PDB file of C-alpha atoms in Angstrom:
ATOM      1  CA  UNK A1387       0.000   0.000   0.000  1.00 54.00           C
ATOM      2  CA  UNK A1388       0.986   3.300  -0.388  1.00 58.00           C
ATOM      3  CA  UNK A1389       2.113   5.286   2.341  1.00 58.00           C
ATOM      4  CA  UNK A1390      -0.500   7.946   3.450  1.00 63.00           C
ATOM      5  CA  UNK A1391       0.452  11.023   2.109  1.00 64.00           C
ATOM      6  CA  UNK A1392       1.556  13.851   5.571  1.00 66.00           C
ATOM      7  CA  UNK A1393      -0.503  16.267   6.761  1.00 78.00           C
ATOM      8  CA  UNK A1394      -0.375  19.684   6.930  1.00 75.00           C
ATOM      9  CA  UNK A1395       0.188  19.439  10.384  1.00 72.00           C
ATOM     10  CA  UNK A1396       2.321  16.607   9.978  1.00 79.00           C
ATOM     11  CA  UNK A1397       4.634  18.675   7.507  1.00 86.00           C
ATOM     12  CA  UNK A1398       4.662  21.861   9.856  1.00 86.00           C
ATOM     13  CA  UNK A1399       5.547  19.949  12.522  1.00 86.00           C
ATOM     14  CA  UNK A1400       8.645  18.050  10.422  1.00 89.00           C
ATOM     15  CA  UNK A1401       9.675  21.389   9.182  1.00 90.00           C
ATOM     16  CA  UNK A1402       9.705  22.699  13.237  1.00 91.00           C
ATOM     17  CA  UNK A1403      11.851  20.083  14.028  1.00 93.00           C
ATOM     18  CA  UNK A1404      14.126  19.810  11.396  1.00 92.00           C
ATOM     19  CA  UNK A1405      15.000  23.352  12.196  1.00 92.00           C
ATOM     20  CA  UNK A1406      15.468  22.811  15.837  1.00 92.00           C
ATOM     21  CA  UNK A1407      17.680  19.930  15.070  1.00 92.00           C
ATOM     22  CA  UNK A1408      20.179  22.508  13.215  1.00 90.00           C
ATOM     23  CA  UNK A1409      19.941  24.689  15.852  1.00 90.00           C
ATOM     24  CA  UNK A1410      19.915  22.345  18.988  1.00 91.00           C
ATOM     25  CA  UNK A1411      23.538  21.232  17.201  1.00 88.00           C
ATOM     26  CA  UNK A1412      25.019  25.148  17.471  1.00 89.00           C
ATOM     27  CA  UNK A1413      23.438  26.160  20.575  1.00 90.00           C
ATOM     28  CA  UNK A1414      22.904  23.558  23.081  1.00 89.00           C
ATOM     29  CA  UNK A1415      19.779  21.427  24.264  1.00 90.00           C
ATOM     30  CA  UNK A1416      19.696  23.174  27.350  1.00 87.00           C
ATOM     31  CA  UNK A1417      19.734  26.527  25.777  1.00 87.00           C
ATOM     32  CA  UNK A1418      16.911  25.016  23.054  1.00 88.00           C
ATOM     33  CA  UNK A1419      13.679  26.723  24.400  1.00 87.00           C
ATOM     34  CA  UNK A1420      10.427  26.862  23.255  1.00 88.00           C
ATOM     35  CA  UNK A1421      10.517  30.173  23.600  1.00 89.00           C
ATOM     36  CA  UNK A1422      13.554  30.560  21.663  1.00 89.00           C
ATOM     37  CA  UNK A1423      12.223  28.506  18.750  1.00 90.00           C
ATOM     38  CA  UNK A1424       9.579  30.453  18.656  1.00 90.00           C
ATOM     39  CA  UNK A1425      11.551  33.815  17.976  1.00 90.00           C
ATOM     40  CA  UNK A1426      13.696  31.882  15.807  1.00 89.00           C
ATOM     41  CA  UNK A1427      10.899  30.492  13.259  1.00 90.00           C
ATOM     42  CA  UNK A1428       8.713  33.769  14.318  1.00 88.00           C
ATOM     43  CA  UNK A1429       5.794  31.346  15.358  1.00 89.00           C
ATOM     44  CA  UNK A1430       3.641  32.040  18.947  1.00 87.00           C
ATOM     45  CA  UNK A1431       4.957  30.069  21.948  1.00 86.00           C
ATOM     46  CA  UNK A1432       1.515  28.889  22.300  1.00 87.00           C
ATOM     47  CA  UNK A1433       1.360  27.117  18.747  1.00 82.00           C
ATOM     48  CA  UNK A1434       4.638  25.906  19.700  1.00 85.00           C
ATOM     49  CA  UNK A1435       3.692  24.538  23.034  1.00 83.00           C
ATOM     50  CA  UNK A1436       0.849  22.755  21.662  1.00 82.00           C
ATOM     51  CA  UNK A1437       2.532  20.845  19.310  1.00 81.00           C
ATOM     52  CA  UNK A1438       5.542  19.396  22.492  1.00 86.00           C
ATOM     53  CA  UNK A1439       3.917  20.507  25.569  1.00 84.00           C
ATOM     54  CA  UNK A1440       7.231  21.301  27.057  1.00 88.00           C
ATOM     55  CA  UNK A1441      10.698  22.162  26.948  1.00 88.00           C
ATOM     56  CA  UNK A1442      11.391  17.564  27.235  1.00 91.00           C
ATOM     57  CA  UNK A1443       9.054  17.028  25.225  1.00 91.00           C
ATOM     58  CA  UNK A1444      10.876  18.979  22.326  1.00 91.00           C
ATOM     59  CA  UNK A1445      13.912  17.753  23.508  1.00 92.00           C
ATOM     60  CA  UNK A1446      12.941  14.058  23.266  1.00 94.00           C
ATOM     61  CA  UNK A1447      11.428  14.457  19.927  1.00 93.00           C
ATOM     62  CA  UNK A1448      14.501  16.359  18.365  1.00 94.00           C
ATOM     63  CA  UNK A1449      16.366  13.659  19.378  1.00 95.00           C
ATOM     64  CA  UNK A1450      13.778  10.863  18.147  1.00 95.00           C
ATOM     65  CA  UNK A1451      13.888  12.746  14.826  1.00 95.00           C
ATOM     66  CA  UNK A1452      17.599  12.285  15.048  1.00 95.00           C
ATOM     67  CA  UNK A1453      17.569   8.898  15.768  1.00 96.00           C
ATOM     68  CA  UNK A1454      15.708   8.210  12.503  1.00 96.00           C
ATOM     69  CA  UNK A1455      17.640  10.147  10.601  1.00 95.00           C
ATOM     70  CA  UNK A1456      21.043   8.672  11.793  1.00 96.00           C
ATOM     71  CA  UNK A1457      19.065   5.061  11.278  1.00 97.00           C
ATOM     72  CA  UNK A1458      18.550   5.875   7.378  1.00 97.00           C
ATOM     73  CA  UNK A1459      21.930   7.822   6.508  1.00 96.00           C
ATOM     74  CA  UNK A1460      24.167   5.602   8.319  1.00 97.00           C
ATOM     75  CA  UNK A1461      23.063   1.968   9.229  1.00 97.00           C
ATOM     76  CA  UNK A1462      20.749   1.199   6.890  1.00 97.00           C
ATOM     77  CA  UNK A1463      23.121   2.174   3.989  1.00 98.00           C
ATOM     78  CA  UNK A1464      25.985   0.573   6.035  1.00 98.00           C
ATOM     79  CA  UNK A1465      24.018  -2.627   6.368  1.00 95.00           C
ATOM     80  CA  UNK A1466      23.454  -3.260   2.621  1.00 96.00           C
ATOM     81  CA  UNK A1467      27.395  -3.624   1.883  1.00 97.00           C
ATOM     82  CA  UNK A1468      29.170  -6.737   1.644  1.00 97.00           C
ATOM     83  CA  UNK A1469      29.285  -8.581   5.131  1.00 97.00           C
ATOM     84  CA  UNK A1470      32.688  -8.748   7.483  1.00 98.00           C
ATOM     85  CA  UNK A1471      35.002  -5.916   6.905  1.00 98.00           C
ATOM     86  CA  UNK A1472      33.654  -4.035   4.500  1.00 98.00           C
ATOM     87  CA  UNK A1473      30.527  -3.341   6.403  1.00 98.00           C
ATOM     88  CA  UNK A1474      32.551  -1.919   9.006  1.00 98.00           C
ATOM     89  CA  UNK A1475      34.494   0.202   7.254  1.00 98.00           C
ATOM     90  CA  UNK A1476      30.604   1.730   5.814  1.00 98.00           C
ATOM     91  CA  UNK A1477      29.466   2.210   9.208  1.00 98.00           C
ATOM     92  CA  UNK A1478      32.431   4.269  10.624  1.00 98.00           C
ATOM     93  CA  UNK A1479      33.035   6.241   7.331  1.00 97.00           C
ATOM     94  CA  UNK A1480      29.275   7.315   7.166  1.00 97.00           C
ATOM     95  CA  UNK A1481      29.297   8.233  10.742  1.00 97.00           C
ATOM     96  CA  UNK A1482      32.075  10.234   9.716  1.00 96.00           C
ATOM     97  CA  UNK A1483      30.106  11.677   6.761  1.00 96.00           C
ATOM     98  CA  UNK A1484      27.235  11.807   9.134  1.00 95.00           C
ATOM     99  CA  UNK A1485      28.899  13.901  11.603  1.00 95.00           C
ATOM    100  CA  UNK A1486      30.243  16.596   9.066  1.00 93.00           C
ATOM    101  CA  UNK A1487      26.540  16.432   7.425  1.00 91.00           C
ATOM    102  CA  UNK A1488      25.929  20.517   6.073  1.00 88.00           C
ATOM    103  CA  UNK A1489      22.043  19.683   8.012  1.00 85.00           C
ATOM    104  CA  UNK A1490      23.917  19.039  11.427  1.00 90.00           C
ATOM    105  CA  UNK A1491      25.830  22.790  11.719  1.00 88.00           C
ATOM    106  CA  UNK A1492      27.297  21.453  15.177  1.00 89.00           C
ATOM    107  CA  UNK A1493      27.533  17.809  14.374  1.00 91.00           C
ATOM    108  CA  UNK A1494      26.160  14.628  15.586  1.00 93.00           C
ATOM    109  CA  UNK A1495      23.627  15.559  18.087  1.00 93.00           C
ATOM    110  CA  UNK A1496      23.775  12.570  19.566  1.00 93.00           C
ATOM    111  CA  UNK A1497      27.677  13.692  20.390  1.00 91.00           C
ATOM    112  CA  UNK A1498      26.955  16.656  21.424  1.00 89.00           C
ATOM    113  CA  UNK A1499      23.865  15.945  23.697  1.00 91.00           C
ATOM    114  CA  UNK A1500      26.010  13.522  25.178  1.00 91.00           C
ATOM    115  CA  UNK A1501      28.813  16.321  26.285  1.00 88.00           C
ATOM    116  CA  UNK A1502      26.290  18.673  27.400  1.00 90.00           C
ATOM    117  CA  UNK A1503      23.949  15.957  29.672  1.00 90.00           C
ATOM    118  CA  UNK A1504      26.595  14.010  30.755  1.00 89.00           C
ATOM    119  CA  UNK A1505      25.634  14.440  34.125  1.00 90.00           C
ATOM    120  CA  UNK A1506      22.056  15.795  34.191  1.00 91.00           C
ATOM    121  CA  UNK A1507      19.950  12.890  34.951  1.00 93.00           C
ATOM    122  CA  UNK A1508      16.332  12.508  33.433  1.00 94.00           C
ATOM    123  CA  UNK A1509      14.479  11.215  30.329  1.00 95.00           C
ATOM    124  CA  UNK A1510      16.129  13.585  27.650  1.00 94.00           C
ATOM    125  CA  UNK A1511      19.960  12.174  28.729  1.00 95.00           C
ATOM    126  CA  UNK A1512      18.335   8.208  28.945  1.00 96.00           C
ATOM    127  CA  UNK A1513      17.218   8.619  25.527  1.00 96.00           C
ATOM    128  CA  UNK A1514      20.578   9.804  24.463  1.00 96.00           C
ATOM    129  CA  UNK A1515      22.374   6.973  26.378  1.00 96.00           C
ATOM    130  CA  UNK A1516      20.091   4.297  25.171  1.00 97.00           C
ATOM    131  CA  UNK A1517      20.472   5.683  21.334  1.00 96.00           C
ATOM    132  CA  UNK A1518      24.850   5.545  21.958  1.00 96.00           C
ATOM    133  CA  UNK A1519      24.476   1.763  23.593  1.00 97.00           C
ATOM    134  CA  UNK A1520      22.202   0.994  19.855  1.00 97.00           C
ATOM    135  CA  UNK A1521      24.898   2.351  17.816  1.00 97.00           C
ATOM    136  CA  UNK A1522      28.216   0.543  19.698  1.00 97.00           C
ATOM    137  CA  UNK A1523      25.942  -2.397  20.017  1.00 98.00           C
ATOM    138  CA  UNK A1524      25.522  -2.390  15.572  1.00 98.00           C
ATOM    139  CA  UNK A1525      29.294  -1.873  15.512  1.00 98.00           C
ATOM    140  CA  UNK A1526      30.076  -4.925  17.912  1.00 98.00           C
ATOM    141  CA  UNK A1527      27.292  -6.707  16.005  1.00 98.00           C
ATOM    142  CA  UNK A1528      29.059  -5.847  12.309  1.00 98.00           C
ATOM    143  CA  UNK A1529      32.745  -6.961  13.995  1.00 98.00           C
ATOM    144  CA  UNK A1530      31.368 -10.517  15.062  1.00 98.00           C
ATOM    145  CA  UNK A1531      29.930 -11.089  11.354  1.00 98.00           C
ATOM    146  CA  UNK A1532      33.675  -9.753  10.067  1.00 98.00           C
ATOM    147  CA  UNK A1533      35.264 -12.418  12.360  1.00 98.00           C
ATOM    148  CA  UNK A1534      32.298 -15.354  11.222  1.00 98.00           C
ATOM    149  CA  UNK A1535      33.481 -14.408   7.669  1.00 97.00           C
ATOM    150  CA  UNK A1536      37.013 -14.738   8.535  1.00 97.00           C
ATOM    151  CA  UNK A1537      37.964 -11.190   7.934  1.00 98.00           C
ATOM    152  CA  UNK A1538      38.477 -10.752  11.694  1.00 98.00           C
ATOM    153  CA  UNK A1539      40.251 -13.011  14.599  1.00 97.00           C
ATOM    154  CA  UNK A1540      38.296 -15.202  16.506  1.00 97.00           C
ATOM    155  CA  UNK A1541      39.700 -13.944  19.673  1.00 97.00           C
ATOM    156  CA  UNK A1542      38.541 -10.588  19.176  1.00 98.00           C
ATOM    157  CA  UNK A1543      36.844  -8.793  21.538  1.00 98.00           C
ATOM    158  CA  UNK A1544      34.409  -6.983  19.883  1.00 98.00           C
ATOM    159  CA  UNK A1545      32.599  -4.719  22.231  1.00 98.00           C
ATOM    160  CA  UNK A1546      36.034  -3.341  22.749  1.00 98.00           C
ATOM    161  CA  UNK A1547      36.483  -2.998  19.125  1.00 98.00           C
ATOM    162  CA  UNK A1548      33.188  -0.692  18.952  1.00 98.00           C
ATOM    163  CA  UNK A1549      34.613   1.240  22.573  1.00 98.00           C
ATOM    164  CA  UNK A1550      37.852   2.036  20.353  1.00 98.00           C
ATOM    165  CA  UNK A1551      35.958   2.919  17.102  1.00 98.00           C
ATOM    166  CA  UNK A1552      33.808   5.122  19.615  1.00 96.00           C
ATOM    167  CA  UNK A1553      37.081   7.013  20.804  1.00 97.00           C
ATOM    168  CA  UNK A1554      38.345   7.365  17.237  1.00 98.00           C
ATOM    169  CA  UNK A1555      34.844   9.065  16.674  1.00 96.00           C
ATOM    170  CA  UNK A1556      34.995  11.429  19.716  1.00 95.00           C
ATOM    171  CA  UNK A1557      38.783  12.368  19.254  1.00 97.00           C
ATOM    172  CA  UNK A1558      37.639  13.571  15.582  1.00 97.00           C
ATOM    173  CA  UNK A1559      34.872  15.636  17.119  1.00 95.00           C
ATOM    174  CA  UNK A1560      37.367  17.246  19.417  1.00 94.00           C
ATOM    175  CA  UNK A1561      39.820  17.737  16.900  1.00 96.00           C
ATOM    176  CA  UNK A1562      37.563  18.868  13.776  1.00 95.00           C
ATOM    177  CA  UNK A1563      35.119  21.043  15.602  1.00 92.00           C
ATOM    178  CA  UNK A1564      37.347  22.418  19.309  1.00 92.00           C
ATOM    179  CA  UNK A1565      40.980  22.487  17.605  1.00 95.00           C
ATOM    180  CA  UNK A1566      40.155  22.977  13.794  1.00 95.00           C
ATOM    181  CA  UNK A1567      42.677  20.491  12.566  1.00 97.00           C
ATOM    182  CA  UNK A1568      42.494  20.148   8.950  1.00 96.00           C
ATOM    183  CA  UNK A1569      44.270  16.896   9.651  1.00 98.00           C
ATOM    184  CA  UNK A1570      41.099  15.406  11.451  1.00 97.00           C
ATOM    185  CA  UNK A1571      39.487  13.540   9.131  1.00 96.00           C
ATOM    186  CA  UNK A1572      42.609  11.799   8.283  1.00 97.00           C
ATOM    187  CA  UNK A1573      43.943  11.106  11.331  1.00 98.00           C
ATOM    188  CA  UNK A1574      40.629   9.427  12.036  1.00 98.00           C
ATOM    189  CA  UNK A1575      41.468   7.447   8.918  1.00 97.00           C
ATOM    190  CA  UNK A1576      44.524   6.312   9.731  1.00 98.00           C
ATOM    191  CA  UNK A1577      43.332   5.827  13.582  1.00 98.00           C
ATOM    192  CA  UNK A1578      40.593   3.309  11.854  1.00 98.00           C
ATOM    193  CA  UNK A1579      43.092   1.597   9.702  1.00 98.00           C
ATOM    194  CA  UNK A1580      45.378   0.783  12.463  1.00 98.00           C
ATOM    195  CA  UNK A1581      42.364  -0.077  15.138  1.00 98.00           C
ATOM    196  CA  UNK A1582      41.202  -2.903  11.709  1.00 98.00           C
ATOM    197  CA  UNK A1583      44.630  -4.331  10.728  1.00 97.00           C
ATOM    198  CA  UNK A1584      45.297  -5.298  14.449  1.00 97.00           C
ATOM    199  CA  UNK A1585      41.476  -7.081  14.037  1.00 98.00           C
ATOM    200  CA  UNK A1586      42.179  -8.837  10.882  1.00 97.00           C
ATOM    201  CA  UNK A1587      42.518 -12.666  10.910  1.00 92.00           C
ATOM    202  CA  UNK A1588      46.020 -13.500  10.490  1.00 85.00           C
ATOM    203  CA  UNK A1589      44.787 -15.598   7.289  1.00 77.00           C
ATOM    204  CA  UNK A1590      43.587 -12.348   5.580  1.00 71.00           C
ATOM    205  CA  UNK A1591      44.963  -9.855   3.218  1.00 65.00           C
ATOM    206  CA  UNK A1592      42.200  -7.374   3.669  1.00 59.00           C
ATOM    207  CA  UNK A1593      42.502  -7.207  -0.341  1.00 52.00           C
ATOM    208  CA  UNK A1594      38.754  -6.157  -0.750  1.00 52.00           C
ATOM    209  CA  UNK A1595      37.020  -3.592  -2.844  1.00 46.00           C
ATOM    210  CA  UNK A1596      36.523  -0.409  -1.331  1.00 47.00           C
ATOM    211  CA  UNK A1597      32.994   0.610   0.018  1.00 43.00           C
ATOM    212  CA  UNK A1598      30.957   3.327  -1.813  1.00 43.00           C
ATOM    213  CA  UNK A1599      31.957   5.586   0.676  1.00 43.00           C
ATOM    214  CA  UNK A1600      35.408   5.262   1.046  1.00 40.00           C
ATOM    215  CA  UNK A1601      35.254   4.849  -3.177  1.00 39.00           C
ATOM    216  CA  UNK A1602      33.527   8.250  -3.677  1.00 41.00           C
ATOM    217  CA  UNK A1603      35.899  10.102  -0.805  1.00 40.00           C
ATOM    218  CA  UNK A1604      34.665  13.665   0.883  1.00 41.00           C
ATOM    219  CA  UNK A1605      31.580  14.111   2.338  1.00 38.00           C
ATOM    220  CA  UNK A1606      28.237  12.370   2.426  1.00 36.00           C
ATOM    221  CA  UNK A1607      24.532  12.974   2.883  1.00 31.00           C
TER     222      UNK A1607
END
């Protein structure tokens, strides 16, 4: 069946969020009012309120709007390469891609939620750890398949494979966005290479095509 086409409320509301999301990236979640959006999109706080109810609320569904986004731009894509290493390599390089996306002015907002509510307990900061235990759990879950298809060891531990790919992620946040190294991206490359070849099997050459991503080089949507 076809899908039902939105509504205008439906399409107001995505286009209310979508802008939030930008913003939420450049100026905090905390300092993401409804008040603020409101100026910002020159809408009443009363229209505004009625479509989240509250400050959480608009938190919570920024970030469920992220979610969904991340899902579709980076795992799904990820998930239709080749199995074992090259699958891998598509998740981290897309997160990458993801990251530096022109939609997300300050970056992953998962990242940057997670710096800012770090330690300010509540619904908003479980939703943000829950969505960061999903994503290591898809990169342990893509390193077991790479060592069932013998392109990693069988001793690998993998949920400390997806803790060290996490690092490499957040030192390349630090380094791109707080330092401005023009180096970043690369020395997240080579960070990834080195944090794979110790993986491999000993049996494997790692001779195998490159993935779209890595194949088309720069940035992705």
């Amino acid at each position: 069946m076809a899908a039902r086409p939105a509504t205008k409320g439906e399409q107001t509301r995505e286009a209310i969020l979508t802008h939030a999301l930008g913003l939420a990236t450049r100026i905090g979640f905390e300092g993401l009012t409804i008040g603020r959006l409101a100026d910002d999109l020159r809408m009443s706080k009363s229209g505004l309120f009625a479509h989240f109810r509250s400050k959480e609320g608009l938190q919570l569904e920024i970030l469920r709007m992220a979610g969904a986004r991340m899902v579709d731009t980076v795992v799904k894509p990820a998930l239709s390469t080749p199995r074992g290493e090259p699958r891998v390599r598509a998740l981290f390089e897309r997160w990458l891609a993801w990251e530096q996306s022109p939609g997300l002015p300050g970056g992953c907002p998962f990242m940057a939620a997670s710096f800012e509510l770090d330690d300010r307990p509540g619904p908003v900061r479980d939703f943000v750890v829950q969505n960061l235990r999903d994503w290591m759990d898809t990169l342990a879950g893509a390193a077991r398949i790479a060592v069932q298809e013998g392109h990693f060891r069988v001793d690998l531990d993998c949920e400390q494979f997806a803790h060290d790919c996490q690092g490499i992620g957040l030192a390349f946040v630090h380094a791109s966005r707080l330092m401005r190294d023009p180096k970043a991206r690369a020395r997240a490359a080579s960070a990834f290479d080195a944090l794979v070849r110790a993986a491999r099997a000993l049996s494997f050459t790692g001779a195998l095509p490159p993935t779209p991503t890595a194949a088309a080089g720069g940035r992705h949507r």
